[in-house]
Tab-separated table of C-alpha atoms and ligand atoms in Angstrom:
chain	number	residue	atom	x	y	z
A	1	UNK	CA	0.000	0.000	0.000
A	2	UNK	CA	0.792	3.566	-0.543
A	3	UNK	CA	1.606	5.499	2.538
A	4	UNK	CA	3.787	9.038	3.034
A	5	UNK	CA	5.907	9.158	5.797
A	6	UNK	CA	7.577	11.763	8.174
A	7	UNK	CA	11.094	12.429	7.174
A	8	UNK	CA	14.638	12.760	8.569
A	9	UNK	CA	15.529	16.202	10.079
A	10	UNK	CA	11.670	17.437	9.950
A	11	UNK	CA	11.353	17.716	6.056
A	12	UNK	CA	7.985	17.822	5.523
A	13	UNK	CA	6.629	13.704	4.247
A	14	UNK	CA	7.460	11.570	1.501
A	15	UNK	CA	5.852	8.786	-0.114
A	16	UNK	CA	6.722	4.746	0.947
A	17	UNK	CA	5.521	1.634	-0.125
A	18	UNK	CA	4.113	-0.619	2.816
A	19	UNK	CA	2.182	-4.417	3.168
A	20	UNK	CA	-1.018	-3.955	3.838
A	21	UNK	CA	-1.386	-4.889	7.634
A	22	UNK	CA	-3.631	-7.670	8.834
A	23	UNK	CA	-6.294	-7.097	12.005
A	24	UNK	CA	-5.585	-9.056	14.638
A	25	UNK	CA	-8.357	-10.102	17.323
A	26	UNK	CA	-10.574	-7.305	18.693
A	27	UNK	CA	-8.783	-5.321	16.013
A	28	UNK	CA	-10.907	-3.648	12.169
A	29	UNK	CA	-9.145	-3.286	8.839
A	30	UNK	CA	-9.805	0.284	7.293
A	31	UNK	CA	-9.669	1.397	3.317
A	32	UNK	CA	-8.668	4.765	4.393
A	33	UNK	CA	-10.882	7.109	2.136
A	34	UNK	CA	-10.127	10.429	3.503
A	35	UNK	CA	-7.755	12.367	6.334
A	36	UNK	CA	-7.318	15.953	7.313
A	37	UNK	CA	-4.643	18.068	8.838
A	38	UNK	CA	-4.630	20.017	12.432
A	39	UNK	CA	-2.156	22.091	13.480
A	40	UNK	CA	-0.221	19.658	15.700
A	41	UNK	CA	0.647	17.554	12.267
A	42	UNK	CA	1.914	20.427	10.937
A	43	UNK	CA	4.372	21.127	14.201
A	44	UNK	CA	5.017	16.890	14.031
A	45	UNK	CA	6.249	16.599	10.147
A	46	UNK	CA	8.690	19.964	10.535
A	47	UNK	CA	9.724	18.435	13.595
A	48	UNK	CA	8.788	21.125	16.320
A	49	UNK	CA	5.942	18.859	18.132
A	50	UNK	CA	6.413	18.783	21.754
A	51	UNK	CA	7.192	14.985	21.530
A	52	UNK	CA	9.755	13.242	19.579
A	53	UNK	CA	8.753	11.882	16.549
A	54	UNK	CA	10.750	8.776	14.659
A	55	UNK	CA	11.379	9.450	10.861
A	56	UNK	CA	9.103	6.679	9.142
A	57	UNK	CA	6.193	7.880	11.434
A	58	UNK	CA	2.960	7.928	8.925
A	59	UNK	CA	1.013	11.374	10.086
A	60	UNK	CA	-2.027	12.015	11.189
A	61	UNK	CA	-4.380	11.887	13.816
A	62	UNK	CA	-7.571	11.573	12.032
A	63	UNK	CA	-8.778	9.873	8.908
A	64	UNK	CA	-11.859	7.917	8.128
A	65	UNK	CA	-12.743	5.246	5.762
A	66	UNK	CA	-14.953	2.156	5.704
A	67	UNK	CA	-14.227	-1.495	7.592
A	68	UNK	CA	-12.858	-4.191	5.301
A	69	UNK	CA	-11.825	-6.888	7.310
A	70	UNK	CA	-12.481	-7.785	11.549
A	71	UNK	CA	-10.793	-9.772	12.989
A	72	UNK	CA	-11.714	-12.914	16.102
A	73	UNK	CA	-14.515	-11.195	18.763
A	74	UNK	CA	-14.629	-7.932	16.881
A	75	UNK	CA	-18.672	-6.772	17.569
A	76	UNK	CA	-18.594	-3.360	17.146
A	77	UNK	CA	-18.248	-3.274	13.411
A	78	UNK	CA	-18.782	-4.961	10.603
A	79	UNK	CA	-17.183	-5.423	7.173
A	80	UNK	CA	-18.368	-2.533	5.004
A	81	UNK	CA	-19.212	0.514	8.146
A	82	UNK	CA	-18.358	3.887	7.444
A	83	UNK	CA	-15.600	4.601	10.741
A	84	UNK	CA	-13.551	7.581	11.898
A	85	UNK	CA	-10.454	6.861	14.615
A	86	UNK	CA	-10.503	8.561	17.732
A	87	UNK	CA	-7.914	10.963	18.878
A	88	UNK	CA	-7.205	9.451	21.844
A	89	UNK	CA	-7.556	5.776	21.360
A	90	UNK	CA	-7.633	4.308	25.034
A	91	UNK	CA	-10.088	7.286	26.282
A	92	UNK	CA	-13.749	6.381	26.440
A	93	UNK	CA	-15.560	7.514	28.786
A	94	UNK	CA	-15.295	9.706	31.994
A	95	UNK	CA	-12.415	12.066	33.068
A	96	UNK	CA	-9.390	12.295	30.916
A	97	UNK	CA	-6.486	10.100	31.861
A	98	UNK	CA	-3.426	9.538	31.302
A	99	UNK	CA	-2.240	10.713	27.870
A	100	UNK	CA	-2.070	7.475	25.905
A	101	UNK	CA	-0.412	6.083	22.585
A	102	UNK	CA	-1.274	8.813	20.056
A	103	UNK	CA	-1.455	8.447	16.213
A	104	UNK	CA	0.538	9.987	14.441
A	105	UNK	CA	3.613	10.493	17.014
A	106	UNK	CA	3.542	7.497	18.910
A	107	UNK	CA	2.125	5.154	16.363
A	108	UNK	CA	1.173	5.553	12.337
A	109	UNK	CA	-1.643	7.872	11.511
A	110	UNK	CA	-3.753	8.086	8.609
A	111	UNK	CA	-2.093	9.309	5.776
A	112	UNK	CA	-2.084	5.672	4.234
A	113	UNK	CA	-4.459	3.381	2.291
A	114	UNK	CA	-4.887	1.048	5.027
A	115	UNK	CA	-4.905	1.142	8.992
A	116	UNK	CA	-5.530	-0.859	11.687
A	117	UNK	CA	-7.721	0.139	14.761
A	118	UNK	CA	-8.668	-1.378	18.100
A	119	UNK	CA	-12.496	-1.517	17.408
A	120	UNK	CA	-12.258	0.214	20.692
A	121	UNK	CA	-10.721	3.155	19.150
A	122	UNK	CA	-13.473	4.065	16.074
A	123	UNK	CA	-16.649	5.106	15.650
A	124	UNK	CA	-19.264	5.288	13.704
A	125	UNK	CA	-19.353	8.255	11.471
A	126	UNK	CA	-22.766	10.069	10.284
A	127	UNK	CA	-24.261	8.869	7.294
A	128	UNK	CA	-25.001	12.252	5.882
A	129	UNK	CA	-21.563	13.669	5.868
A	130	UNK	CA	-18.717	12.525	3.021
A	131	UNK	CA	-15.710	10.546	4.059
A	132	UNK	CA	-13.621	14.281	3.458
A	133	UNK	CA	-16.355	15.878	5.741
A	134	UNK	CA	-16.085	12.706	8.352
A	135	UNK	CA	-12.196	12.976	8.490
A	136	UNK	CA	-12.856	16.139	9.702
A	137	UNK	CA	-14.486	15.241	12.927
A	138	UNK	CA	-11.836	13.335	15.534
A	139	UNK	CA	-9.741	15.873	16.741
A	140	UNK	CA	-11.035	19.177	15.320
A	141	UNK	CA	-14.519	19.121	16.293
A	142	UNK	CA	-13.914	17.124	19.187
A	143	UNK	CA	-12.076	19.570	20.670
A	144	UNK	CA	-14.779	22.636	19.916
A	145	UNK	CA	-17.621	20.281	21.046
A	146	UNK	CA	-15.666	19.867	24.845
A	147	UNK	CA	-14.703	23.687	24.346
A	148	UNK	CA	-18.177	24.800	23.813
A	149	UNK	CA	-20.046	21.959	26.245
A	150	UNK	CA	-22.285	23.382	28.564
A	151	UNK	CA	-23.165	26.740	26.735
A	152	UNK	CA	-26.967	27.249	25.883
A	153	UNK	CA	-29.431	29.883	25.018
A	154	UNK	CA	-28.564	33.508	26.637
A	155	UNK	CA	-24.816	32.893	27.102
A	156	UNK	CA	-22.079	35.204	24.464
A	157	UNK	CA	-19.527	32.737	23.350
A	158	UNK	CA	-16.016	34.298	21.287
A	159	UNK	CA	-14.482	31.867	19.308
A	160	UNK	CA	-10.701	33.449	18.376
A	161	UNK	CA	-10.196	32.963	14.311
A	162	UNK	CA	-11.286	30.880	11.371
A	163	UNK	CA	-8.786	27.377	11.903
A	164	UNK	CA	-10.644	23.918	12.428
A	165	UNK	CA	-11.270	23.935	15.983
A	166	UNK	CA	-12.644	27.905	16.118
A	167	UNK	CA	-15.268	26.855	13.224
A	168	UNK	CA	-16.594	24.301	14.404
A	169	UNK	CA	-17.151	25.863	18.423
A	170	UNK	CA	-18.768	28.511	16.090
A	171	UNK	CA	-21.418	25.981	14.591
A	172	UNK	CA	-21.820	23.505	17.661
A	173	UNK	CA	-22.549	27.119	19.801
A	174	UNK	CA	-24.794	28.066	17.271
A	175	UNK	CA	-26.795	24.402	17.451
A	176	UNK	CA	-26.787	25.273	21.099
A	177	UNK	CA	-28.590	27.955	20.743
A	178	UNK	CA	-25.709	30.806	21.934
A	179	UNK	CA	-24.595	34.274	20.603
A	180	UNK	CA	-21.386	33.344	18.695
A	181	UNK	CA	-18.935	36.060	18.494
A	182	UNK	CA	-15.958	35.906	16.337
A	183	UNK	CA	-12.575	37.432	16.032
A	184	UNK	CA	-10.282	37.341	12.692
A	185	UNK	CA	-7.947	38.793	10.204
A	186	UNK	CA	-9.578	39.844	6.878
A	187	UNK	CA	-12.691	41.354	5.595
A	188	UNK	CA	-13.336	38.488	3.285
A	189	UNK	CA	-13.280	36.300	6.677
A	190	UNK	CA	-15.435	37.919	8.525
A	191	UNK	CA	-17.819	38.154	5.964
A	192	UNK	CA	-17.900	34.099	5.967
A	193	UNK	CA	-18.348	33.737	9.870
A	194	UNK	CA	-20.884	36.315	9.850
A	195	UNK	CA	-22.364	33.962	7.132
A	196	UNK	CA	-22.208	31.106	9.639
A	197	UNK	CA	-24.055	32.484	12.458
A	198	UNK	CA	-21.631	35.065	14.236
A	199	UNK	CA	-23.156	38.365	15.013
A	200	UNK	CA	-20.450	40.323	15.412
A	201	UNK	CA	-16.431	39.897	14.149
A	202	UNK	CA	-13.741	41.903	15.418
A	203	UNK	CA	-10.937	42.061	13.429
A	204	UNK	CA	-7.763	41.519	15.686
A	205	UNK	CA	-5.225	43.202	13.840
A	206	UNK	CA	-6.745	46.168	13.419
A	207	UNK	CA	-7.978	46.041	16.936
A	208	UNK	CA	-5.303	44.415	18.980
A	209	UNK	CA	-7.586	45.573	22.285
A	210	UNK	CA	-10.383	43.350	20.998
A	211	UNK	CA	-11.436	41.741	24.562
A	212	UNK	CA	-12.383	45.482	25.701
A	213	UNK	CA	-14.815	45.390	22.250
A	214	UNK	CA	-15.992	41.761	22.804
A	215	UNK	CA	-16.908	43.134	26.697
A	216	UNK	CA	-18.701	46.151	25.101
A	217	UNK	CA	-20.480	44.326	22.628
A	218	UNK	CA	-21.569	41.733	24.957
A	219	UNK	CA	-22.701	44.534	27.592
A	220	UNK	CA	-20.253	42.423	30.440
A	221	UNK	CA	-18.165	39.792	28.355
A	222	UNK	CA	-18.690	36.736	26.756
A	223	UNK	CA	-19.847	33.641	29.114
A	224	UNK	CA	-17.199	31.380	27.271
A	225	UNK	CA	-13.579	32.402	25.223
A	226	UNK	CA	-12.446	29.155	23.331
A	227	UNK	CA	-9.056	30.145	23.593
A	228	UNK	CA	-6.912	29.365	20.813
A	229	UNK	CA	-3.807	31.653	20.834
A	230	UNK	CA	-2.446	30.946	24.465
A	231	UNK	CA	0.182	33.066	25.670
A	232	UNK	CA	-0.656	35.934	23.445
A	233	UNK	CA	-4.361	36.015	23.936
A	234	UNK	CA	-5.051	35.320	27.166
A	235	UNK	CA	-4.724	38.742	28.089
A	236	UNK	CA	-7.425	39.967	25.722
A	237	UNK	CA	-9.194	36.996	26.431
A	238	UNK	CA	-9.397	37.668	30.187
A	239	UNK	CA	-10.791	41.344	29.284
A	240	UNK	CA	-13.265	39.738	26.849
A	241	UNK	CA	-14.701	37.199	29.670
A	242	UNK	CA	-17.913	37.587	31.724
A	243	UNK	CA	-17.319	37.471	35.259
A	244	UNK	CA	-17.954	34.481	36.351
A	245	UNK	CA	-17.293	33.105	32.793
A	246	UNK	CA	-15.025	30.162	31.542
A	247	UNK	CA	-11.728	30.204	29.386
A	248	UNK	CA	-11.958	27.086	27.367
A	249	UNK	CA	-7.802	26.745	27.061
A	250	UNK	CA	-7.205	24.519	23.614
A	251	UNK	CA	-4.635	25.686	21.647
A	252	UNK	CA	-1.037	28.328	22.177
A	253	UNK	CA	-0.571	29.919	18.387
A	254	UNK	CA	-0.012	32.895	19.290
A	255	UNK	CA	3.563	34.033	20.918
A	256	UNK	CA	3.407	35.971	24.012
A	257	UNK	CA	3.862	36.584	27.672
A	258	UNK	CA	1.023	35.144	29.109
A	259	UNK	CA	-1.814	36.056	32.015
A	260	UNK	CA	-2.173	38.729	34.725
A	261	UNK	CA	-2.891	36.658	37.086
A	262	UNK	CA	-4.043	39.438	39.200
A	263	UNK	CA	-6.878	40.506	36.184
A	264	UNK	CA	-7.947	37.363	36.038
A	265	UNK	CA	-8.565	37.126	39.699
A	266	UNK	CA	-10.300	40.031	39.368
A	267	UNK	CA	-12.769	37.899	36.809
A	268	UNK	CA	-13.443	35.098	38.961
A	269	UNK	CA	-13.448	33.138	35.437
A	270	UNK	CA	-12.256	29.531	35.526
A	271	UNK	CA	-9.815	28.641	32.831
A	272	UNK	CA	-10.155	24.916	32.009
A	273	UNK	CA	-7.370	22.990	29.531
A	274	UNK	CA	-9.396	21.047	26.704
A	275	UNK	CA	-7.944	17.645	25.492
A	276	UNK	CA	-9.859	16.927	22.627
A	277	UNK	CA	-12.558	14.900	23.943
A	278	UNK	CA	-13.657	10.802	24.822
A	279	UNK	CA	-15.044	7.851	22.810
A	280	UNK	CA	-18.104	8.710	24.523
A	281	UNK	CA	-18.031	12.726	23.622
A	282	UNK	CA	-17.904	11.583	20.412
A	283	UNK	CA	-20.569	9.377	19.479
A	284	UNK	CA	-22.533	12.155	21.313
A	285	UNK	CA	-21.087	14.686	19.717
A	286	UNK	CA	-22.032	12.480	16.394
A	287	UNK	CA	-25.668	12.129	16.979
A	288	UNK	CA	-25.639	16.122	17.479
A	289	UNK	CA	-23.949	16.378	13.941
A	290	UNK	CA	-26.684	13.858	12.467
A	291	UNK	CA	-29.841	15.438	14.117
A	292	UNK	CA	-28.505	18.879	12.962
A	293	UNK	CA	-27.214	17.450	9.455
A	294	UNK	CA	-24.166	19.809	10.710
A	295	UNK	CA	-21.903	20.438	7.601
A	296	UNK	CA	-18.052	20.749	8.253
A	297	UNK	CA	-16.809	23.405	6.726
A	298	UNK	CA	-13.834	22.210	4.453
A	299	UNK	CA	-11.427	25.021	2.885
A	300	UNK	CA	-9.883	22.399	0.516
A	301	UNK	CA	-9.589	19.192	-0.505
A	302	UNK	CA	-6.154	17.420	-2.326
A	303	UNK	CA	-5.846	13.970	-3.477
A	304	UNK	CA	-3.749	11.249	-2.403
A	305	UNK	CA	-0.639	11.892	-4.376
A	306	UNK	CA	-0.584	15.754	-3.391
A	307	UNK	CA	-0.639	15.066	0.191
A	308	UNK	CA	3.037	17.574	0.290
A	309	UNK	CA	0.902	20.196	-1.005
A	310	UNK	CA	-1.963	20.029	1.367
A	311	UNK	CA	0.992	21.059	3.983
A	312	UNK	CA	2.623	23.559	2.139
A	313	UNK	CA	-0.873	24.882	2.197
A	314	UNK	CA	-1.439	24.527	5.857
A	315	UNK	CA	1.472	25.960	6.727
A	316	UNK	CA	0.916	28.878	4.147
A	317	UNK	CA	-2.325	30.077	4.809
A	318	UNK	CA	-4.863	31.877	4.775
A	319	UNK	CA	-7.766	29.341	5.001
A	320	UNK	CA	-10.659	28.438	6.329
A	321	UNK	CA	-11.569	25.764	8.165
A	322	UNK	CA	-10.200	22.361	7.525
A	323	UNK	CA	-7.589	21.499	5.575
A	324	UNK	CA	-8.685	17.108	4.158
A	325	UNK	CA	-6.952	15.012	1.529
A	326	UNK	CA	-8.962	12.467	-0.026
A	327	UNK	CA	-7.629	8.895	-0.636
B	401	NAP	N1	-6.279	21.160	23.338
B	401	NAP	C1	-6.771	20.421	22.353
B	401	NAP	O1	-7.449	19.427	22.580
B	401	NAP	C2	-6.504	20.850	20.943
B	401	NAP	C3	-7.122	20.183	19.868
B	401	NAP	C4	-6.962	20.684	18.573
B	401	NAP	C5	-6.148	21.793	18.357
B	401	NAP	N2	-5.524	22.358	19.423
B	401	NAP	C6	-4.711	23.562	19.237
B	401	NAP	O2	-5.612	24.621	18.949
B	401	NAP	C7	-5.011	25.563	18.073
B	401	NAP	C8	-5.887	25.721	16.836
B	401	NAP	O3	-5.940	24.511	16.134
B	401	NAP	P1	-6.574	24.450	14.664
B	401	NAP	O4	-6.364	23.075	14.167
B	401	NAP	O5	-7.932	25.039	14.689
B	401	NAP	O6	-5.581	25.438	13.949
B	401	NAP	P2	-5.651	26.116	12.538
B	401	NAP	O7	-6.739	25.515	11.718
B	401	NAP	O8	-4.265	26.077	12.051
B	401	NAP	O9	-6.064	27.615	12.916
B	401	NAP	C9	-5.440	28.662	12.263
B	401	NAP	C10	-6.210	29.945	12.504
B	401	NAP	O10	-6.079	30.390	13.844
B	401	NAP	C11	-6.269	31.776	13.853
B	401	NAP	N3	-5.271	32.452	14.664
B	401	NAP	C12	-3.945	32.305	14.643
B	401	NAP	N4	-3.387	33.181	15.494
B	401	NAP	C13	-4.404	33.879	16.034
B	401	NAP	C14	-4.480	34.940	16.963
B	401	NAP	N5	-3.384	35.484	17.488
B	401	NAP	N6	-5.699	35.410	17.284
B	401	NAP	C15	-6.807	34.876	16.750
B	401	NAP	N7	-6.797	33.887	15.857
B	401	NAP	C16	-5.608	33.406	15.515
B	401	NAP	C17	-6.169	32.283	12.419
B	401	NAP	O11	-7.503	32.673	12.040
B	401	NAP	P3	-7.753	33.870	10.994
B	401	NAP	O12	-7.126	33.392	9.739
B	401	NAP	O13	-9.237	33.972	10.962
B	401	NAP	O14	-7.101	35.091	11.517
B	401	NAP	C18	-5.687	31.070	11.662
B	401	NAP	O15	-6.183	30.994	10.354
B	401	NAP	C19	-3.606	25.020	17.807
B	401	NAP	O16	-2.706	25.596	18.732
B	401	NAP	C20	-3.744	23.533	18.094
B	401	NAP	O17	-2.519	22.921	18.424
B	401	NAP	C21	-5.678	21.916	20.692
């Protein structure tokens, strides 16, 4: 089978030939039919990831295709379901453990033709949505689904750009019936989250004090930040939260120095680290995609053989929402 491959010295991928692997017992055989990037694959292939990654490693957290082969006891699947992997593959249900095996770093991800899963470690993927839209789902809109969980009708929620993870908190807060607001860095941007439900966009270059605007708009703050910049947003981010509120902490793209601790104090907001999300979330999180018919929102699509490009792309910019290479 066809696979691409980290290389040496954090060089981007390159293409390898592999067998096709065989499922053991309790374990499915997947035709990978589509995969997408976040920004952690991005930081793993030009070796900057926080963990050491082996050249060889196949990339990618999250893929989806359909079951070909089970093997002994499997009895969650059967030959011929439409599955996406989970992020983390030993988390089910409950509070989040121990970090575990992760594909992608510490095992092959699912930029391949064929993977092998713990049956444990899929799930079944909505039947409206396209293999590109499903391969969307697993880490991505995991991660804005636990950002955004607990948010209803009457609360402000700011979701900070237009990557994967801030889309997708902007339509699951929208199916939840909150007030999305919406920070970003163009006019033809804004225009497209305005499009999906925001009510107000702030651009944050041309208004680097935008937590004072989200406050002002929001007559007090915003109930929930999903923060994706880290160090250099938290501090507008702690002006742009309700008192009271809750800093949904997910991602660090933005350089800086950090939080006053004192302001924030001053907020009594709770700020609460995100890690994707559980087996459980998901199939949750599924059935709210199916009832909705929820669309991800898919900036572009490469094939197989251009999977190099869709990186140079990432890394490039500008885009909007997720990044998917169909198999
Ligand atoms: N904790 C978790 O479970 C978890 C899970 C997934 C991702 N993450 C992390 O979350 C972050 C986002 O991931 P992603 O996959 O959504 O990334 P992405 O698709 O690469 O997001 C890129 C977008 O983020 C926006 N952005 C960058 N710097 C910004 C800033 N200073 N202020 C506001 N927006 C800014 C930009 O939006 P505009 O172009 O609109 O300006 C940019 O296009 C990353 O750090 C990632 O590692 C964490």
């Amino acid at each position: 089978m066809r696979t691409f491959q980290v290389r040496a010295g954090g060089g981007l991928i390159t293409s390898a030939e592999r067998p096709v692997p065989s499922p053991s017992a309790g374990e499915v055989l997947v035709r990978v039919k589509a995969s997408s990037l976040n920004a952690r694959d991005l930081l793993i292939v030009t070796g900057r990831y926080s963990v050491d990654v082996p050249p060889g490693r196949i990339p990618l957290s999250d893929g989806a295709g359909v079951v070909e082969a089970v093997g002994d006891g499997v009895s969650r699947f059967r030959v011929g379901d439409r599955v996406a992997g989970t992020f983390h593959p030993t988390w089910l249900y409950g509070p989040f453990p121990e970090w575990g095996q992760l594909r992608g770093t510490h095992r092959d991800g699912w930029l391949t033709e064929y993977i092998v899963l713990d049956e444990q470690s899929a799930v079944a993927v909505p039947d409206h949505l396209t293999f590109e839209e499903a391969a969307t789902l697993p880490c991505a809109a995991l991660t804005a689904w636990s950002a955004v969980s607990g948010v209803g009708p009457g609360d402000a929620l700011l979701v900070q750009g237009s990557g994967g993870v801030s889309v997708f908190a902007l339509q699951l807060a929208r199916l939840a019936g909150a007030r999305v607001l919406a920070t970003t860095s163009s006019d033809a941007k804004a225009r497209r989250l305005s499009a999906l439900g925001a009510s107000d966009v702030v651009d944050y270059t041309s208004t680097p004090e935008w937590g004072v605007r989200v406050r002002a708009l929001t007559g007090g703050g915003a109930e929930r930040v999903v923060e994706i910049g880290g160090a250099g947003t938290l501090s507008q981010s702690i002006d742009a939260v309700a008192h009271g509120g809750q800093i949904a902490l997910v991602g660090n793209l933005a350089a800086g120095d950090g939080m006053d601790v004192n302001r924030f104090f001053r907020r009594a907001a709770t700020l609460r680290s995100i890690s994707v999300g559980s087996r459980g979330d998901f199939e949750r999180m599924n059935k709210a995609i199916a009832q909705n018919r929820l669309r991800p929102v898919i900036d572009r699509v490469f094939p197989f053989d251009q999977a190099p490009e869709a990186f140079s792309h990432f890394a490039k910019g500008p885009r909007f929402g997720k990044v998917v290479i169909s198999h």
